[in-house]
Amino acid sequence: MSSPASASASASTPAPAAPAAALDTPGDAHARTTHLLELPDELLLSLLSYAADDDYAMLVLPLVCRALRRLCVHAALAACRLASRVRQVVDALPARRAKPQPLAWVIGHAWGALVEAKAFFAEGRSLQQRVDAFEAVPAALATLRTLLLWAAALEPSTPPCSSAEETFLAHEKRRQEALNARSHSLLRKTTSGDDRRLLREEAERQAKRQLDATCRRMWKQMGQQQRSHWQKTVAKAQDQWRRECEAAELTANAARSLLQQLDQLHV
């Protein structure tokens, strides 16, 4: 016969936990996590195609992992990626931006997109399949033609000034005008009436002549080391301009070639 103490101890001892297997539901033993890349290619392509409207997703898609590269050459997915890249470049065109990017930046991205497009529409056994896939992407063809027409019309930009003195004078005048902008604004406010218009115009002419004389005096008093700096600035600007002209010419030629290629394909 057990004592009251032993009965109390047995009552406070928790019951042993049920085996883990007894808590499993019938399907849990066979359940496991399926990795995205373990899906069949057809299903994975369908999932990735839903991301075709997301430019960021299309942009980083090849960088996800190497296993996805085999899918990136598939006609449907390659068409989505190309359409996304072209769409982003078209959105960056100067005419579509309130604060446009530098023209050289836009030309570089346009040239890269056109090179990819030319390779996409290159002759091959799957050419018609690729053409059909690209036409299936909403507005892809119209956006590509917009980029092609813009790039085909590229012309060399206006060359920069080749004189170190004139470059310095233009720079210094802009700097001085920015410094004196507040006083000029005050002058316009105090002489806004028609009866004081002549006074304002004469004051502005005097200020312009004084600024021009000041800048030319600064150039004459400038040492050889400072002049050498401005000569290097001019040479750098000239070299950058030549590079931009070469890039514009390459991009224009690529656009005209691709336009002819699309016309031959009746796209």
CSV table of C-alpha atoms in Angstrom, one decimal:
chain,number,residue,atom,x,y,z
A,1,MET,CA,0.0,0.0,0.0
A,2,SER,CA,1.6,3.3,-1.1
A,3,SER,CA,2.1,6.1,1.3
A,4,PRO,CA,0.5,9.5,0.9
A,5,ALA,CA,3.9,11.0,0.0
A,6,SER,CA,4.5,8.6,-2.8
A,7,ALA,CA,1.0,9.1,-4.2
A,8,SER,CA,1.5,12.9,-4.1
A,9,ALA,CA,4.9,12.5,-6.0
A,10,SER,CA,3.3,10.3,-8.7
A,11,ALA,CA,0.5,12.8,-9.1
A,12,SER,CA,2.9,15.7,-9.7
A,13,THR,CA,5.0,13.8,-12.2
A,14,PRO,CA,4.0,14.7,-15.8
A,15,ALA,CA,2.9,12.0,-18.2
A,16,PRO,CA,5.6,11.0,-20.8
A,17,ALA,CA,5.2,12.8,-24.1
A,18,ALA,CA,3.7,11.0,-27.0
A,19,PRO,CA,6.1,9.8,-29.7
A,20,ALA,CA,6.6,12.3,-32.5
A,21,ALA,CA,5.3,9.8,-35.0
A,22,ALA,CA,2.0,9.6,-33.2
A,23,LEU,CA,1.5,13.4,-33.8
A,24,ASP,CA,2.2,13.3,-37.5
A,25,THR,CA,-0.7,13.6,-39.9
A,26,PRO,CA,-0.8,11.0,-42.6
A,27,GLY,CA,0.7,13.3,-45.3
A,28,ASP,CA,3.5,14.9,-43.2
A,29,ALA,CA,5.8,11.9,-43.6
A,30,HIS,CA,6.1,12.6,-47.4
A,31,ALA,CA,6.0,16.4,-47.3
A,32,ARG,CA,9.2,18.3,-48.1
A,33,THR,CA,10.2,21.7,-49.4
A,34,THR,CA,10.6,22.0,-53.1
A,35,HIS,CA,13.3,24.3,-54.3
A,36,LEU,CA,12.3,26.7,-57.1
A,37,LEU,CA,14.9,25.4,-59.5
A,38,GLU,CA,13.6,21.8,-59.0
A,39,LEU,CA,10.4,22.7,-60.8
A,40,PRO,CA,10.0,21.5,-64.4
A,41,ASP,CA,11.3,24.0,-66.9
A,42,GLU,CA,7.8,24.5,-68.4
A,43,LEU,CA,6.4,25.5,-65.0
A,44,LEU,CA,9.4,27.6,-64.1
A,45,LEU,CA,9.2,29.5,-67.4
A,46,SER,CA,5.5,30.2,-66.7
A,47,LEU,CA,6.4,31.6,-63.3
A,48,LEU,CA,9.2,33.8,-64.7
A,49,SER,CA,7.0,35.0,-67.5
A,50,TYR,CA,4.6,36.5,-64.9
A,51,ALA,CA,7.6,38.7,-63.9
A,52,ALA,CA,7.9,40.1,-67.4
A,53,ASP,CA,6.2,43.4,-66.4
A,54,ASP,CA,8.7,43.9,-63.6
A,55,ASP,CA,11.8,45.6,-65.1
A,56,TYR,CA,13.9,45.0,-62.0
A,57,ALA,CA,13.0,41.3,-61.9
A,58,MET,CA,14.0,41.0,-65.6
A,59,LEU,CA,17.2,43.0,-65.1
A,60,VAL,CA,18.6,40.8,-62.3
A,61,LEU,CA,17.2,37.5,-63.6
A,62,PRO,CA,20.5,36.3,-65.0
A,63,LEU,CA,22.3,37.1,-61.8
A,64,VAL,CA,20.0,34.9,-59.6
A,65,CYS,CA,22.1,31.8,-60.1
A,66,ARG,CA,23.8,29.9,-62.9
A,67,ALA,CA,21.1,27.4,-63.1
A,68,LEU,CA,18.7,29.9,-64.6
A,69,ARG,CA,21.0,30.7,-67.5
A,70,ARG,CA,19.7,27.7,-69.4
A,71,LEU,CA,16.3,29.2,-69.2
A,72,CYS,CA,17.4,32.7,-70.3
A,73,VAL,CA,18.1,31.5,-73.8
A,74,HIS,CA,14.5,30.2,-74.1
A,75,ALA,CA,12.7,32.2,-76.8
A,76,ALA,CA,9.8,33.3,-74.5
A,77,LEU,CA,12.0,34.4,-71.6
A,78,ALA,CA,14.7,35.9,-73.8
A,79,ALA,CA,12.0,38.0,-75.5
A,80,CYS,CA,10.7,39.2,-72.1
A,81,ARG,CA,14.2,40.2,-71.0
A,82,LEU,CA,14.9,42.0,-74.3
A,83,ALA,CA,11.6,43.8,-74.2
A,84,SER,CA,12.2,44.9,-70.6
A,85,ARG,CA,15.7,46.2,-71.4
A,86,VAL,CA,14.5,48.1,-74.4
A,87,ARG,CA,11.6,49.6,-72.4
A,88,GLN,CA,14.0,50.9,-69.7
A,89,VAL,CA,16.2,52.5,-72.3
A,90,VAL,CA,13.3,54.2,-74.0
A,91,ASP,CA,12.0,55.5,-70.6
A,92,ALA,CA,15.5,57.1,-70.2
A,93,LEU,CA,15.4,59.0,-73.5
A,94,PRO,CA,16.0,62.7,-73.0
A,95,ALA,CA,12.6,63.6,-74.4
A,96,ARG,CA,10.9,61.5,-71.8
A,97,ARG,CA,12.7,62.9,-68.7
A,98,ALA,CA,12.2,66.2,-66.9
A,99,LYS,CA,15.8,65.9,-65.8
A,100,PRO,CA,17.5,63.8,-68.5
A,101,GLN,CA,20.5,61.7,-68.0
A,102,PRO,CA,23.7,62.7,-69.8
A,103,LEU,CA,23.4,61.9,-73.5
A,104,ALA,CA,26.6,59.7,-73.5
A,105,TRP,CA,25.0,57.5,-70.7
A,106,VAL,CA,21.8,57.1,-72.8
A,107,ILE,CA,23.7,56.3,-76.0
A,108,GLY,CA,25.8,53.6,-74.1
A,109,HIS,CA,22.7,51.8,-72.8
A,110,ALA,CA,20.9,52.2,-76.2
A,111,TRP,CA,23.9,50.6,-78.0
A,112,GLY,CA,24.0,47.7,-75.6
A,113,ALA,CA,20.2,47.1,-76.0
A,114,LEU,CA,20.5,47.2,-79.8
A,115,VAL,CA,23.4,44.7,-79.8
A,116,GLU,CA,21.4,42.3,-77.8
A,117,ALA,CA,18.4,42.8,-80.1
A,118,LYS,CA,20.5,42.2,-83.2
A,119,ALA,CA,21.7,38.9,-81.7
A,120,PHE,CA,18.2,38.0,-80.7
A,121,PHE,CA,16.9,38.5,-84.3
A,122,ALA,CA,20.0,36.8,-85.9
A,123,GLU,CA,19.4,34.1,-88.4
A,124,GLY,CA,19.0,30.6,-86.9
A,125,ARG,CA,16.8,27.6,-86.7
A,126,SER,CA,14.7,29.2,-84.0
A,127,LEU,CA,14.4,32.6,-85.6
A,128,GLN,CA,10.7,32.5,-86.3
A,129,GLN,CA,10.0,31.2,-82.8
A,130,ARG,CA,12.0,34.1,-81.4
A,131,VAL,CA,10.1,36.6,-83.6
A,132,ASP,CA,6.8,35.2,-82.5
A,133,ALA,CA,7.8,35.3,-78.9
A,134,PHE,CA,8.9,38.9,-79.1
A,135,GLU,CA,5.7,39.9,-80.9
A,136,ALA,CA,3.7,38.2,-78.1
A,137,VAL,CA,5.2,40.6,-75.5
A,138,PRO,CA,2.7,43.6,-75.2
A,139,ALA,CA,4.0,46.8,-76.9
A,140,ALA,CA,7.5,45.2,-77.3
A,141,LEU,CA,7.8,45.8,-81.0
A,142,ALA,CA,6.5,49.4,-80.9
A,143,THR,CA,8.9,50.2,-78.1
A,144,LEU,CA,11.8,48.7,-80.0
A,145,ARG,CA,10.9,50.7,-83.1
A,146,THR,CA,10.8,53.9,-81.0
A,147,LEU,CA,14.3,53.2,-79.8
A,148,LEU,CA,15.5,52.4,-83.3
A,149,LEU,CA,14.1,55.5,-84.8
A,150,TRP,CA,15.7,57.7,-82.1
A,151,ALA,CA,19.1,56.0,-82.4
A,152,ALA,CA,19.1,56.1,-86.2
A,153,ALA,CA,18.6,59.8,-86.1
A,154,LEU,CA,21.6,60.4,-83.8
A,155,GLU,CA,24.0,63.1,-85.1
A,156,PRO,CA,27.3,64.4,-83.7
A,157,SER,CA,26.8,66.9,-81.0
A,158,THR,CA,28.2,70.5,-81.1
A,159,PRO,CA,31.9,70.4,-80.5
A,160,PRO,CA,33.2,72.1,-77.3
A,161,CYS,CA,35.2,75.3,-77.4
A,162,SER,CA,38.8,74.7,-78.4
A,163,SER,CA,40.2,77.8,-76.8
A,164,ALA,CA,41.3,77.6,-73.2
A,165,GLU,CA,40.7,81.4,-72.8
A,166,GLU,CA,37.1,81.2,-74.1
A,167,THR,CA,36.4,78.1,-71.9
A,168,PHE,CA,37.6,79.9,-68.8
A,169,LEU,CA,35.7,83.1,-69.7
A,170,ALA,CA,32.4,81.1,-70.1
A,171,HIS,CA,33.0,79.2,-66.9
A,172,GLU,CA,33.8,82.3,-64.9
A,173,LYS,CA,30.8,84.3,-66.3
A,174,ARG,CA,28.5,81.5,-65.3
A,175,ARG,CA,30.0,81.4,-61.8
A,176,GLN,CA,29.8,85.2,-61.4
A,177,GLU,CA,26.2,85.3,-62.6
A,178,ALA,CA,25.3,82.6,-60.1
A,179,LEU,CA,26.9,84.7,-57.3
A,180,ASN,CA,25.1,87.9,-58.4
A,181,ALA,CA,21.7,86.2,-59.1
A,182,ARG,CA,20.3,87.6,-55.9
A,183,SER,CA,21.2,91.2,-56.7
A,184,HIS,CA,19.9,90.9,-60.2
A,185,SER,CA,16.6,89.5,-58.9
A,186,LEU,CA,16.4,92.5,-56.5
A,187,LEU,CA,17.1,94.9,-59.4
A,188,ARG,CA,14.3,93.4,-61.5
A,189,LYS,CA,11.8,93.7,-58.6
A,190,THR,CA,12.7,97.3,-57.9
A,191,THR,CA,12.5,98.3,-61.6
A,192,SER,CA,9.5,96.2,-62.6
A,193,GLY,CA,7.4,99.1,-63.8
A,194,ASP,CA,7.3,100.1,-67.5
A,195,ASP,CA,8.6,103.6,-66.6
A,196,ARG,CA,11.8,102.1,-65.2
A,197,ARG,CA,12.3,99.4,-67.8
A,198,LEU,CA,15.0,101.5,-69.6
A,199,LEU,CA,16.8,102.0,-66.3
A,200,ARG,CA,16.8,98.2,-65.7
A,201,GLU,CA,18.0,97.4,-69.2
A,202,GLU,CA,20.9,99.9,-69.0
A,203,ALA,CA,21.9,98.6,-65.6
A,204,GLU,CA,22.0,95.0,-67.0
A,205,ARG,CA,24.1,96.1,-69.9
A,206,GLN,CA,26.6,97.9,-67.6
A,207,ALA,CA,26.8,94.8,-65.4
A,208,LYS,CA,27.4,92.6,-68.4
A,209,ARG,CA,30.2,94.8,-69.7
A,210,GLN,CA,31.8,95.0,-66.3
A,211,LEU,CA,31.6,91.2,-65.8
A,212,ASP,CA,33.2,90.6,-69.2
A,213,ALA,CA,36.0,93.1,-68.5
A,214,THR,CA,36.6,91.5,-65.0
A,215,CYS,CA,36.8,88.0,-66.5
A,216,ARG,CA,39.3,89.0,-69.2
A,217,ARG,CA,41.4,90.8,-66.7
A,218,MET,CA,41.5,87.7,-64.5
A,219,TRP,CA,42.7,85.7,-67.6
A,220,LYS,CA,45.5,88.1,-68.3
A,221,GLN,CA,46.7,88.0,-64.7
A,222,MET,CA,46.5,84.2,-64.6
A,223,GLY,CA,49.8,82.3,-64.1
A,224,GLN,CA,51.1,79.7,-66.5
A,225,GLN,CA,50.2,76.8,-64.2
A,226,GLN,CA,46.6,77.9,-64.1
A,227,ARG,CA,46.5,78.4,-67.8
A,228,SER,CA,47.9,74.9,-68.2
A,229,HIS,CA,45.0,73.6,-66.1
A,230,TRP,CA,42.5,75.1,-68.4
A,231,GLN,CA,44.3,73.8,-71.5
A,232,LYS,CA,44.1,70.3,-70.1
A,233,THR,CA,40.4,70.9,-69.3
A,234,VAL,CA,39.8,71.8,-73.0
A,235,ALA,CA,41.8,68.8,-74.2
A,236,LYS,CA,39.8,66.5,-72.0
A,237,ALA,CA,36.5,67.9,-73.2
A,238,GLN,CA,37.6,67.5,-76.8
A,239,ASP,CA,38.5,63.9,-76.2
A,240,GLN,CA,35.2,63.1,-74.5
A,241,TRP,CA,33.3,64.8,-77.4
A,242,ARG,CA,35.2,62.6,-79.9
A,243,ARG,CA,34.3,59.5,-77.9
A,244,GLU,CA,30.6,60.5,-77.8
A,245,CYS,CA,30.6,61.1,-81.5
A,246,GLU,CA,32.0,57.6,-82.1
A,247,ALA,CA,29.5,56.0,-79.8
A,248,ALA,CA,26.6,58.0,-81.5
A,249,GLU,CA,27.8,56.8,-84.9
A,250,LEU,CA,28.1,53.2,-83.8
A,251,THR,CA,24.6,53.3,-82.2
A,252,ALA,CA,23.1,54.9,-85.3
A,253,ASN,CA,24.6,52.3,-87.6
A,254,ALA,CA,23.4,49.5,-85.4
A,255,ALA,CA,19.9,51.0,-85.4
A,256,ARG,CA,19.7,51.3,-89.2
A,257,SER,CA,21.0,47.8,-89.6
A,258,LEU,CA,18.4,46.4,-87.2
A,259,LEU,CA,15.7,48.4,-88.9
A,260,GLN,CA,16.6,46.8,-92.2
A,261,GLN,CA,16.7,43.4,-90.6
A,262,LEU,CA,13.2,43.8,-89.1
A,263,ASP,CA,11.8,45.0,-92.4
A,264,GLN,CA,13.2,41.9,-94.1
A,265,LEU,CA,11.5,39.8,-91.5
A,266,HIS,CA,8.3,41.8,-92.0
A,267,VAL,CA,8.1,42.5,-88.3
